[in-house]
Coordinates of N, CA and C in Angstrom, one line a residue:
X1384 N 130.8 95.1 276.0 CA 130.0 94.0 275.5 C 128.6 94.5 275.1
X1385 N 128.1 94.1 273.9 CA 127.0 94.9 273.8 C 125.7 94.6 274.4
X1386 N 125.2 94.9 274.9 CA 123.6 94.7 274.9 C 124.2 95.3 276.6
X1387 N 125.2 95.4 277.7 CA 125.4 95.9 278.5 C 125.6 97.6 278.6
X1388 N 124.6 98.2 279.6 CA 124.8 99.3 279.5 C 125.7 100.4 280.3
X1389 N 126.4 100.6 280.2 CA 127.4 101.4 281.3 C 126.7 102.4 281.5
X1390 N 126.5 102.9 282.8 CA 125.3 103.9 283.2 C 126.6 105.1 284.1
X1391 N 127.9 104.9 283.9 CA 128.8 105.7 284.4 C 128.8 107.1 283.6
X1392 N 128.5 107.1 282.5 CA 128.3 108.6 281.8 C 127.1 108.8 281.9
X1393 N 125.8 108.0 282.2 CA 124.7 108.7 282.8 C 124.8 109.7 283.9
X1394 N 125.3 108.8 284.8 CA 125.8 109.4 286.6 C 126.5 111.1 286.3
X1395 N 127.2 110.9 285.7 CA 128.2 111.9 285.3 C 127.6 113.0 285.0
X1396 N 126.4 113.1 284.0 CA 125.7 113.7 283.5 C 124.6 114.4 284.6
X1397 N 124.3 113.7 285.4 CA 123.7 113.9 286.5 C 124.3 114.7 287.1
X1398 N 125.8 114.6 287.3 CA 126.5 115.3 288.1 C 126.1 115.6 289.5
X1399 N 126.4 116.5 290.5 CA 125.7 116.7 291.6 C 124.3 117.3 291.6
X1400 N 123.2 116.5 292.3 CA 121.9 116.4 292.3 C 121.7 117.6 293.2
X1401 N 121.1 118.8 292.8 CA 120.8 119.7 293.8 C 120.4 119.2 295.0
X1402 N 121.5 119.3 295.7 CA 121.0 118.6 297.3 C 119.9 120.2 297.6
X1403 N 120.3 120.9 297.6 CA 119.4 122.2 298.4 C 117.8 121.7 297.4
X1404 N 116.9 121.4 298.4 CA 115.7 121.4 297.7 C 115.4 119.9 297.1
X1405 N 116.8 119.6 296.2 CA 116.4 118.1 295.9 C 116.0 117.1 296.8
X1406 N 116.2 116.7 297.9 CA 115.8 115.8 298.7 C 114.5 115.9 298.9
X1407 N 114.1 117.4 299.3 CA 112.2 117.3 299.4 C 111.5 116.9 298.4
X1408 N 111.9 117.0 297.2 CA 111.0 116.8 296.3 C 111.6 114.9 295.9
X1409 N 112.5 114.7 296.4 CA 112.5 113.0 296.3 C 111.8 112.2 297.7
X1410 N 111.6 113.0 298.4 CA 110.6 112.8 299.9 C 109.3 113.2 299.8
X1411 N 108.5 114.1 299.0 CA 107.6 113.9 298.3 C 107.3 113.2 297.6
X1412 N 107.0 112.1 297.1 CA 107.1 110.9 296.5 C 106.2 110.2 297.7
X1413 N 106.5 110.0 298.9 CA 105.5 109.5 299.2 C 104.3 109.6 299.3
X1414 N 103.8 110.9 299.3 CA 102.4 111.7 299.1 C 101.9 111.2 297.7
X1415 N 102.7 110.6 296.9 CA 101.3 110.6 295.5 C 100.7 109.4 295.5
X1416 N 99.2 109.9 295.4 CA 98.1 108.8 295.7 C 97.6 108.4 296.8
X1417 N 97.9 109.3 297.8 CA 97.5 109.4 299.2 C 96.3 110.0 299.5
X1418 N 95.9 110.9 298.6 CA 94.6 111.8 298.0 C 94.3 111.8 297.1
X1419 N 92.9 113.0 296.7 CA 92.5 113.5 296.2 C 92.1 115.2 296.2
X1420 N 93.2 115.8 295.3 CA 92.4 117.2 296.0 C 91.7 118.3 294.2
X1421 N 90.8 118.7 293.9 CA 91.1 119.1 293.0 C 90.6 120.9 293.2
X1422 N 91.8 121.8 292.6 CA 91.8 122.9 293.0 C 91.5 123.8 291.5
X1423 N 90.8 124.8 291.8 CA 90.2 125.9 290.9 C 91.1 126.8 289.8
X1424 N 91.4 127.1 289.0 CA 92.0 128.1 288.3 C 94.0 127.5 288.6
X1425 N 94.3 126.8 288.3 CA 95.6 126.3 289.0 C 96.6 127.2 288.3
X1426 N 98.0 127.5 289.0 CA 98.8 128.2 288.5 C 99.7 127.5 286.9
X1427 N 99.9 127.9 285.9 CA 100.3 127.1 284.5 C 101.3 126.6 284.7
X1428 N 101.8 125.6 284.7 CA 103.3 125.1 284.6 C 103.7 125.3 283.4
X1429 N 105.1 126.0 283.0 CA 105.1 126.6 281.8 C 106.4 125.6 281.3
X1430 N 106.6 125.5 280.5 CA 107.1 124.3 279.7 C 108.3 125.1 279.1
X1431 N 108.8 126.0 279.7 CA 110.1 126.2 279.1 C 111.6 125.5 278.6
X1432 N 111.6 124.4 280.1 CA 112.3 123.3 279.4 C 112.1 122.0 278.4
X1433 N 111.0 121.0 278.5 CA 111.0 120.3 278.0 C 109.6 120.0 278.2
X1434 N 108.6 119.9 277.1 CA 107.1 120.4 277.2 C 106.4 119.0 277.1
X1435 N 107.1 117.8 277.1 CA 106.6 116.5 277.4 C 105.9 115.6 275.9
X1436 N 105.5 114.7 276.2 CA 105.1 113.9 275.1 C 103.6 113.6 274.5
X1437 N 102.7 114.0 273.8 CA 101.6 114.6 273.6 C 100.9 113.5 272.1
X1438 N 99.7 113.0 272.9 CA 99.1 112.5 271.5 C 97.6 113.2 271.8
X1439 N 96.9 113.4 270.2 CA 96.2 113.2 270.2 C 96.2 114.7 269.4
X1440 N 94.9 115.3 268.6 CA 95.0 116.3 267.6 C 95.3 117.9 268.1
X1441 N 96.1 118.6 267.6 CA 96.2 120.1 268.1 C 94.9 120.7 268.2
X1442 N 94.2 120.5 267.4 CA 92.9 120.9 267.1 C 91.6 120.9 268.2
X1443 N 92.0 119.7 269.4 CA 91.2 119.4 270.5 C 91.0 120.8 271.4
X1444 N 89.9 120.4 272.0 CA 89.6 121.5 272.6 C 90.0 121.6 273.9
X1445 N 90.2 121.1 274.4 CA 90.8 120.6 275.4 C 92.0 119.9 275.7
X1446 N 92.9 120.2 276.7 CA 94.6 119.2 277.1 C 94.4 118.8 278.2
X1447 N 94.8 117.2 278.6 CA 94.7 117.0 279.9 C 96.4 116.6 280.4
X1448 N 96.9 117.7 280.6 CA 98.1 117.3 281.2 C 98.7 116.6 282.4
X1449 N 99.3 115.4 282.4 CA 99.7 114.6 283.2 C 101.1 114.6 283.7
X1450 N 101.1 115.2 285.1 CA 102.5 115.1 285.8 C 102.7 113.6 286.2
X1451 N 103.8 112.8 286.2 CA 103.5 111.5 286.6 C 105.0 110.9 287.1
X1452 N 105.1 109.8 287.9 CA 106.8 109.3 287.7 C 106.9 108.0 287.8
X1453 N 107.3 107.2 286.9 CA 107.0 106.0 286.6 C 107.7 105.1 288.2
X1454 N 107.9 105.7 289.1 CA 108.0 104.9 290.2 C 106.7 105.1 291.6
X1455 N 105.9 105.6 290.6 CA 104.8 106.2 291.7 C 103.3 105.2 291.3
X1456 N 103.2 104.3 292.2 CA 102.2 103.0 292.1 C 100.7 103.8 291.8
X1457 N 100.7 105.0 292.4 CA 99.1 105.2 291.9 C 99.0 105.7 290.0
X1458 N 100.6 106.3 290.0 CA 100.6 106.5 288.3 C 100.5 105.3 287.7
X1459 N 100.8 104.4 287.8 CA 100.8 103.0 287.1 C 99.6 102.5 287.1
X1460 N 98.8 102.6 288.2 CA 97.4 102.4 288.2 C 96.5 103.2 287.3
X1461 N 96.9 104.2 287.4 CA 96.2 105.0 286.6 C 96.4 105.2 285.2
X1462 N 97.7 104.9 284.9 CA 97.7 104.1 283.0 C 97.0 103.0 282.5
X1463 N 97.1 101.8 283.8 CA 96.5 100.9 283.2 C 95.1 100.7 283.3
X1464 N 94.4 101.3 284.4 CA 93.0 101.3 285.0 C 92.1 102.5 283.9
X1465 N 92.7 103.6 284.1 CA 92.1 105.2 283.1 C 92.7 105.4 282.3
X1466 N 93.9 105.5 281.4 CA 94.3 106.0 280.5 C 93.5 105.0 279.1
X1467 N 93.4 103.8 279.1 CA 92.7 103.3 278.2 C 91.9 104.2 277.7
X1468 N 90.5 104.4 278.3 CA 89.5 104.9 278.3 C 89.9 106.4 277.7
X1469 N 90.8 107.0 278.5 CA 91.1 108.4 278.4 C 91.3 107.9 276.7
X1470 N 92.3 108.1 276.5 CA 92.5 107.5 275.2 C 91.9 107.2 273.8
X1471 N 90.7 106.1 274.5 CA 89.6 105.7 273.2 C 88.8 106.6 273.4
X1472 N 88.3 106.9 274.6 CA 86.7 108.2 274.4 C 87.2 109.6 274.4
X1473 N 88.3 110.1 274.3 CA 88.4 111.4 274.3 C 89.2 112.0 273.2
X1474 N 90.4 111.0 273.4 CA 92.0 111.3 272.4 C 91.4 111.0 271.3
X1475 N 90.8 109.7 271.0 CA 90.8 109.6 270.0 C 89.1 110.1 268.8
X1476 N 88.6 110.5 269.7 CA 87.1 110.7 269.6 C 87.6 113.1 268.9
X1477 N 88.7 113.1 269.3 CA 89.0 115.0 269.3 C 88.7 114.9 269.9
X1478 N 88.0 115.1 271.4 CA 87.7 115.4 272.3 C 88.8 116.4 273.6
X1479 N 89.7 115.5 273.6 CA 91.0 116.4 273.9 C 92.3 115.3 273.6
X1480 N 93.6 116.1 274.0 CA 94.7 115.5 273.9 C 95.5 115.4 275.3
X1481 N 96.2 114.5 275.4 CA 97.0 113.8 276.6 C 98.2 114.2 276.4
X1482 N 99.2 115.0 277.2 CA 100.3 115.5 277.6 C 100.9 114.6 279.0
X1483 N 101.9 113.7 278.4 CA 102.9 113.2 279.8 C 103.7 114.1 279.6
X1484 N 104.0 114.8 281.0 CA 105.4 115.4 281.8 C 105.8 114.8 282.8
X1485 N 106.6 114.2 282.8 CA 107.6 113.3 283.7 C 108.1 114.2 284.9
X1486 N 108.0 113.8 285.8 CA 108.1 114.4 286.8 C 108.8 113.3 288.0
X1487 N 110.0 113.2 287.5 CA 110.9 111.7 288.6 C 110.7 112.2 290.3
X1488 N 110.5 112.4 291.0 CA 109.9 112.6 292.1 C 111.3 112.1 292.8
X1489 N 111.6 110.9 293.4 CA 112.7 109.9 293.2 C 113.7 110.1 292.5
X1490 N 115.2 109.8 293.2 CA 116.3 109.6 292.9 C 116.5 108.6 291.5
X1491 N 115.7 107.8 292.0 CA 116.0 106.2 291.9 C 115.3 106.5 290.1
X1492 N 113.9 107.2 289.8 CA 113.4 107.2 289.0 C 113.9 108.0 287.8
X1493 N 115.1 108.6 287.8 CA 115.5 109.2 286.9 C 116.1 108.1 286.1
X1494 N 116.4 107.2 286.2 CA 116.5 106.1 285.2 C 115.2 105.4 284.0
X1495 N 114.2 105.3 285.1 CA 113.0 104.7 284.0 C 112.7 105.9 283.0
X1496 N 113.2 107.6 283.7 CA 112.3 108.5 282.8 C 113.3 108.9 281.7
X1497 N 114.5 108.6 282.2 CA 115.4 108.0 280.9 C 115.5 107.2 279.8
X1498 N 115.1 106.1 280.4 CA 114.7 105.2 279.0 C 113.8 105.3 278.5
X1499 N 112.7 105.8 278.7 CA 111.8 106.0 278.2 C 111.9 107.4 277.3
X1500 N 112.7 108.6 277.4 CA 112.9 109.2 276.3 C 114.2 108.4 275.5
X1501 N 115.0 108.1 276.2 CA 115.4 107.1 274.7 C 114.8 106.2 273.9
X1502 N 113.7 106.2 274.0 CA 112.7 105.1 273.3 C 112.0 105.8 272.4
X1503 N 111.8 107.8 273.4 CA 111.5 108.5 272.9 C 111.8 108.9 271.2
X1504 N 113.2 109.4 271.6 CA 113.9 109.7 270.3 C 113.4 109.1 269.2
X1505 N 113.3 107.2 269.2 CA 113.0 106.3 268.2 C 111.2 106.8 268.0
X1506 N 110.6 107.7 268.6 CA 109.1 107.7 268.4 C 108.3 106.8 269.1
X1507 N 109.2 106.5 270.2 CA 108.3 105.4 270.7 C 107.9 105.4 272.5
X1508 N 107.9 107.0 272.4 CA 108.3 107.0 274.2 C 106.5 106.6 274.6
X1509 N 105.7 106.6 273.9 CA 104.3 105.8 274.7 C 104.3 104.6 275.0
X1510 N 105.2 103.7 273.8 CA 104.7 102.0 273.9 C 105.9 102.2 275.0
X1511 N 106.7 102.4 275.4 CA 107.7 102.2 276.3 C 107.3 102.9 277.7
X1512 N 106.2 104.0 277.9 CA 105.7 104.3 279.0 C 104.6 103.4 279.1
X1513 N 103.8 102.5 278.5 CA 103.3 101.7 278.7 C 104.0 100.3 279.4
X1514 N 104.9 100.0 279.0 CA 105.7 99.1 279.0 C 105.8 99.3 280.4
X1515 N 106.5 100.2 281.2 CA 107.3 100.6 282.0 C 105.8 100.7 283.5
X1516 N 105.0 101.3 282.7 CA 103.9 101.4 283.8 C 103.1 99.9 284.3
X1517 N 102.8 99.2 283.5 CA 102.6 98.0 283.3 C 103.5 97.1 284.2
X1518 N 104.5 96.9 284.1 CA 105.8 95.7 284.4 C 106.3 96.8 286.3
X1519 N 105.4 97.7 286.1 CA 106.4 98.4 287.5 C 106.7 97.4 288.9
X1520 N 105.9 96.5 289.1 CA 106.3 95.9 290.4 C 107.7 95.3 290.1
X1521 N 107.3 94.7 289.2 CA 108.7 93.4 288.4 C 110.1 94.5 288.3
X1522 N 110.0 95.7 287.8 CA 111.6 96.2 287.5 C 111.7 96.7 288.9
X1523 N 110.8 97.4 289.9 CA 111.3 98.2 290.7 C 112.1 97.1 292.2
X1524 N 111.5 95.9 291.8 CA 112.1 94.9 292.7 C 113.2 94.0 291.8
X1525 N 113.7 94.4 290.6 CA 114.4 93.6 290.3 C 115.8 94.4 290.5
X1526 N 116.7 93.2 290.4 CA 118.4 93.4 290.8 C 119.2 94.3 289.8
X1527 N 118.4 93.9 288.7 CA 119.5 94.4 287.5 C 118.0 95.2 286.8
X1528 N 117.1 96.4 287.0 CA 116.6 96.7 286.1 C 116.6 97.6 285.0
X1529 N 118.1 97.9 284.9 CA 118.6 98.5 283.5 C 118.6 97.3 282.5
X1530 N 118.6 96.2 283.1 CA 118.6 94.7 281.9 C 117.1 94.8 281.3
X1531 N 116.3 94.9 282.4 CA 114.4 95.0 282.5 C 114.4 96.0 281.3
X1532 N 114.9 97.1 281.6 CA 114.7 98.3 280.6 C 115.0 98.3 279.2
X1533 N 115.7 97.5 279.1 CA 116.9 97.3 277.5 C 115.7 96.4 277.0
X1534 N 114.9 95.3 277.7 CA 114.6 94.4 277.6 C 113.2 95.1 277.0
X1535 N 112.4 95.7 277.5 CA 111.5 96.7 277.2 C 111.1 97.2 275.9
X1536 N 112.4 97.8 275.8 CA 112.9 98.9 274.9 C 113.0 98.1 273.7
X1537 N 113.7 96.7 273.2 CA 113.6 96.0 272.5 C 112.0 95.4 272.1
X1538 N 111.5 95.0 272.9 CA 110.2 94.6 272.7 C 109.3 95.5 272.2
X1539 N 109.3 97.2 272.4 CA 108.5 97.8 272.1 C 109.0 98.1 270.3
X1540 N 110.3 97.5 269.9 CA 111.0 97.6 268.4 C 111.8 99.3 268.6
X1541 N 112.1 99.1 269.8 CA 113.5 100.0 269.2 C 114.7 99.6 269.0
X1542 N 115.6 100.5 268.2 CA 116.8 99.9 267.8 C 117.8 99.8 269.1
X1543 N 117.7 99.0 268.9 CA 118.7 98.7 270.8 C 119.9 99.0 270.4
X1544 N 120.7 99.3 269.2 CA 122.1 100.0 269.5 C 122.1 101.2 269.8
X1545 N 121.0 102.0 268.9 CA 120.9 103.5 269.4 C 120.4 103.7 270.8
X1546 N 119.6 103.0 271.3 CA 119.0 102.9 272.7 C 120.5 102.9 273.2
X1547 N 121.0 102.2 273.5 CA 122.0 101.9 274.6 C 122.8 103.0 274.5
X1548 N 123.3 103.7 273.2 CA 124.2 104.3 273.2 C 123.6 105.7 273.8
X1549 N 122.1 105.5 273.6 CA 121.4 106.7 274.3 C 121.7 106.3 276.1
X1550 N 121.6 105.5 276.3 CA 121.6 105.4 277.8 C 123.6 105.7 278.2
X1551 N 123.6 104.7 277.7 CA 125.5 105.5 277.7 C 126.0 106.5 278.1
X1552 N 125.2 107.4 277.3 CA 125.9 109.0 277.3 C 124.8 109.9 278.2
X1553 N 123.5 109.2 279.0 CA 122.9 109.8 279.6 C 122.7 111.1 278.8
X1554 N 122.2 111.0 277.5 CA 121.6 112.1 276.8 C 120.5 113.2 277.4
X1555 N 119.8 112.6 278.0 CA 118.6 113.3 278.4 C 118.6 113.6 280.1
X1556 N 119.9 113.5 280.5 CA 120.0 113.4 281.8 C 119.8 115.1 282.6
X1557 N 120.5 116.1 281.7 CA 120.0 117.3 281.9 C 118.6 117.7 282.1
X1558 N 118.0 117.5 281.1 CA 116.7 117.9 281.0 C 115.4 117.3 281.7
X1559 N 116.4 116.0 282.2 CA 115.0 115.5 282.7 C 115.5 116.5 284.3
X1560 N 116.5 116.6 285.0 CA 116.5 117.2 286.3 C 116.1 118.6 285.5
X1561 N 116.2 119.4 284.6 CA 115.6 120.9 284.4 C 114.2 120.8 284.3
X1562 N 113.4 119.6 283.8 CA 112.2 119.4 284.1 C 111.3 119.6 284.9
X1563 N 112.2 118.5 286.1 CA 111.9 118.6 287.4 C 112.1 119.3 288.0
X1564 N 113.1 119.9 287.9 CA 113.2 121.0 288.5 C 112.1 122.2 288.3
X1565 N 111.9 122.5 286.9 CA 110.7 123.6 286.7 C 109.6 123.5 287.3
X1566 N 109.4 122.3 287.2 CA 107.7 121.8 287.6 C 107.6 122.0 289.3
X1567 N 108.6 121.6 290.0 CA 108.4 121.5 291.7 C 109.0 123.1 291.9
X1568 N 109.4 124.0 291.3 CA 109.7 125.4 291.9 C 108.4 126.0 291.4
X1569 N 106.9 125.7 290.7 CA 106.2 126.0 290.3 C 104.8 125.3 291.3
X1570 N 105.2 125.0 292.2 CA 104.2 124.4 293.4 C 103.8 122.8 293.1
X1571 N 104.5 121.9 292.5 CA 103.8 120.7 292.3 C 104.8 119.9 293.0
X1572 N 104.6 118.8 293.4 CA 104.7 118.5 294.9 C 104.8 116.5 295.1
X1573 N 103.9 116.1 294.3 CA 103.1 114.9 294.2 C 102.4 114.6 293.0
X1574 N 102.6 113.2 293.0 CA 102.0 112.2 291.7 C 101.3 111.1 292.1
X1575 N 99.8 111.2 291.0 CA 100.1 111.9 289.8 C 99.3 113.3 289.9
X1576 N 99.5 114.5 289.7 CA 99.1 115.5 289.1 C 98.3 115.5 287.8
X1577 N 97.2 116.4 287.6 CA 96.1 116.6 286.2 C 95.9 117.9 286.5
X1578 N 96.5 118.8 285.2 CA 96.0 119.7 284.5 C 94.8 120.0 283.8
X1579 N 93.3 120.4 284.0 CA 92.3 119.7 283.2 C 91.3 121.3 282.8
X1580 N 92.0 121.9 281.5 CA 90.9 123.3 282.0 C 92.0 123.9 283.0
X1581 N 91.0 124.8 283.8 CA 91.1 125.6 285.1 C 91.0 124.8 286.2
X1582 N 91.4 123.2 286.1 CA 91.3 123.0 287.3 C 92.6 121.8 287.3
X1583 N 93.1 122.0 288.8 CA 94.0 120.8 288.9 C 93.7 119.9 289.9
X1584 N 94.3 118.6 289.5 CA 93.6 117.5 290.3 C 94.7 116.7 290.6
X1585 N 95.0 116.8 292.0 CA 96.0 116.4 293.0 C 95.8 114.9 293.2
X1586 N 96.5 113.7 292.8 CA 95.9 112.4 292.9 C 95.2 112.0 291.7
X1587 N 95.1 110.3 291.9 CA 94.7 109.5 290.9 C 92.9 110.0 290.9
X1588 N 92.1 110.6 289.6 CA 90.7 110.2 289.9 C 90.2 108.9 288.8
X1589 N 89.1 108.8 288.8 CA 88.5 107.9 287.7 C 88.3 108.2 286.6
X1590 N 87.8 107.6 285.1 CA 87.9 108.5 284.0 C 86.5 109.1 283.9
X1591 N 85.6 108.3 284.7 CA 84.4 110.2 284.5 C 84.5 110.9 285.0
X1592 N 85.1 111.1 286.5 CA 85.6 112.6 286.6 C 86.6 113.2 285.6
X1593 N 87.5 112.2 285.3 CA 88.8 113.0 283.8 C 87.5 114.0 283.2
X1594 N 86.6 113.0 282.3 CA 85.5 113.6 281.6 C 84.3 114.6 282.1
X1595 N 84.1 114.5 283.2 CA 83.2 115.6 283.8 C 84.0 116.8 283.8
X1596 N 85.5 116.9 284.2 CA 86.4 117.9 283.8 C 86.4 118.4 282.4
X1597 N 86.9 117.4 281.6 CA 87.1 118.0 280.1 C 85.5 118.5 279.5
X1598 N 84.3 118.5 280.4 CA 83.2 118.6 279.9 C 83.2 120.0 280.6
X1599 N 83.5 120.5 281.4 CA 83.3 121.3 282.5 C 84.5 122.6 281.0
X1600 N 85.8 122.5 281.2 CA 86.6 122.7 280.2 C 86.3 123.0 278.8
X1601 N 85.3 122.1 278.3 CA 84.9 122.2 277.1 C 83.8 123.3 277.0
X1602 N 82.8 123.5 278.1 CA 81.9 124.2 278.4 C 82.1 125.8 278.0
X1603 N 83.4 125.7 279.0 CA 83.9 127.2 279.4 C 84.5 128.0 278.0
X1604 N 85.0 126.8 277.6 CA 85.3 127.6 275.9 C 84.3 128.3 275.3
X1605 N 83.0 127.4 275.8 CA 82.2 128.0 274.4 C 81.9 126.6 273.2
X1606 N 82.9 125.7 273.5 CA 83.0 124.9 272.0 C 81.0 123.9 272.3
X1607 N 80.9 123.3 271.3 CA 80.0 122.3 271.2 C 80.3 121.1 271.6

């Protein structure tokens, strides 16, 4: 029936969830947003699988990379509270560019980071990470929130037959666990995560510290 999503070739695709190791990093999840830590010179998380979704000009002097997982309440807060701002005064000013890397922390969350690159595909994985960050109390307590999702995905103007058929076949179901996987065999642990410069920042901060970093970042280059 259309508009219903059979999520049995997702599962499939998933296949067996590295139990060795997988559980701590779905038990980690509770630590994001519990702190704040921000550390000096951070080791690179290298993007050999899948290098995430990026606005804002190549040309910036600056990248503030965001580990995040759309089931993690201090990430949601911090899309809708700081990323505005991030956004108008920096992304869009050149100042620097915004990198989401999905980082499902959670079992449960490899679904939202799913649909949201299926929204991707259509060019639309921001209005649908907005979407998704926005509405989080409502889908993570709702019964049916692959309906929530479809529901979403439609409203942000994707084409809901390619959507679904993207959820169907759990297209992106590898990559998002190779993702995750890279990112937590590389020391990261908790969300949300900030890459900023030489420095990383463990937990949600405010957007003048974002900015006192990209200032600090921008310094060390050299730029103006």
């Amino acid at each position: 029936m259309a508009g219903n999503v059979n999520m049995k070739a997702f599962y499939v695709g998933l296949g067996l969830i590295a139990v060795a190791g997988g559980a701590a990093i779905w038990m980690a999840a509770s630590r994001g947003g519990s702190g704040t830590e921000i550390l000096e010179a951070p080791v690179p998380v290298g993007t050999a699988t899948f290098p995430g979704y990026v606005i804002g000009a190549d040309s910036a002097p600056v990248e503030i990379v965001e580990y995040a997982d759309f089931r993690c309440p201090a990430c949601a807060a911090f899309s809708i509270l700081q990323e505005p701002d991030i956004k108008q005064r920096l992304v869009v000013t050149g100042r620097a560019r915004l990198r989401f890397r999905g980082f499902p922390l959670h079992q449960e969350s490899l679904l939202p980071h799913h649909a949201a690159q299926c929204a991707g595909e259509q060019g639309l994985f921001w209005e649908m990470h907005d979407r998704l960050m926005q509405e989080q109390p409502r889908w993570m307590e709702a019964s049916r929130p692959l309906a929530r999702f479809r529901d979403y995905a439609k409203g942000v103007g994707v084409d809901v037959g390619r959507y679904n058929e993207c959820m169907e076949e759990g297209r992106y179901a590898s990559r998002l666990l190779a993702t995750r996987d890279e990112i937590s065999a590389l020391g990261l642990s908790a969300t949300p995560t900030f890459d900023i410069g030489n420095y990383r920042v463990v937990g949600a901060i405010p957007y003048d510290s974002v900015l006192a970093l990209v200032d600090l970042a921008t310094a060390a280059r050299g730029d103006p």
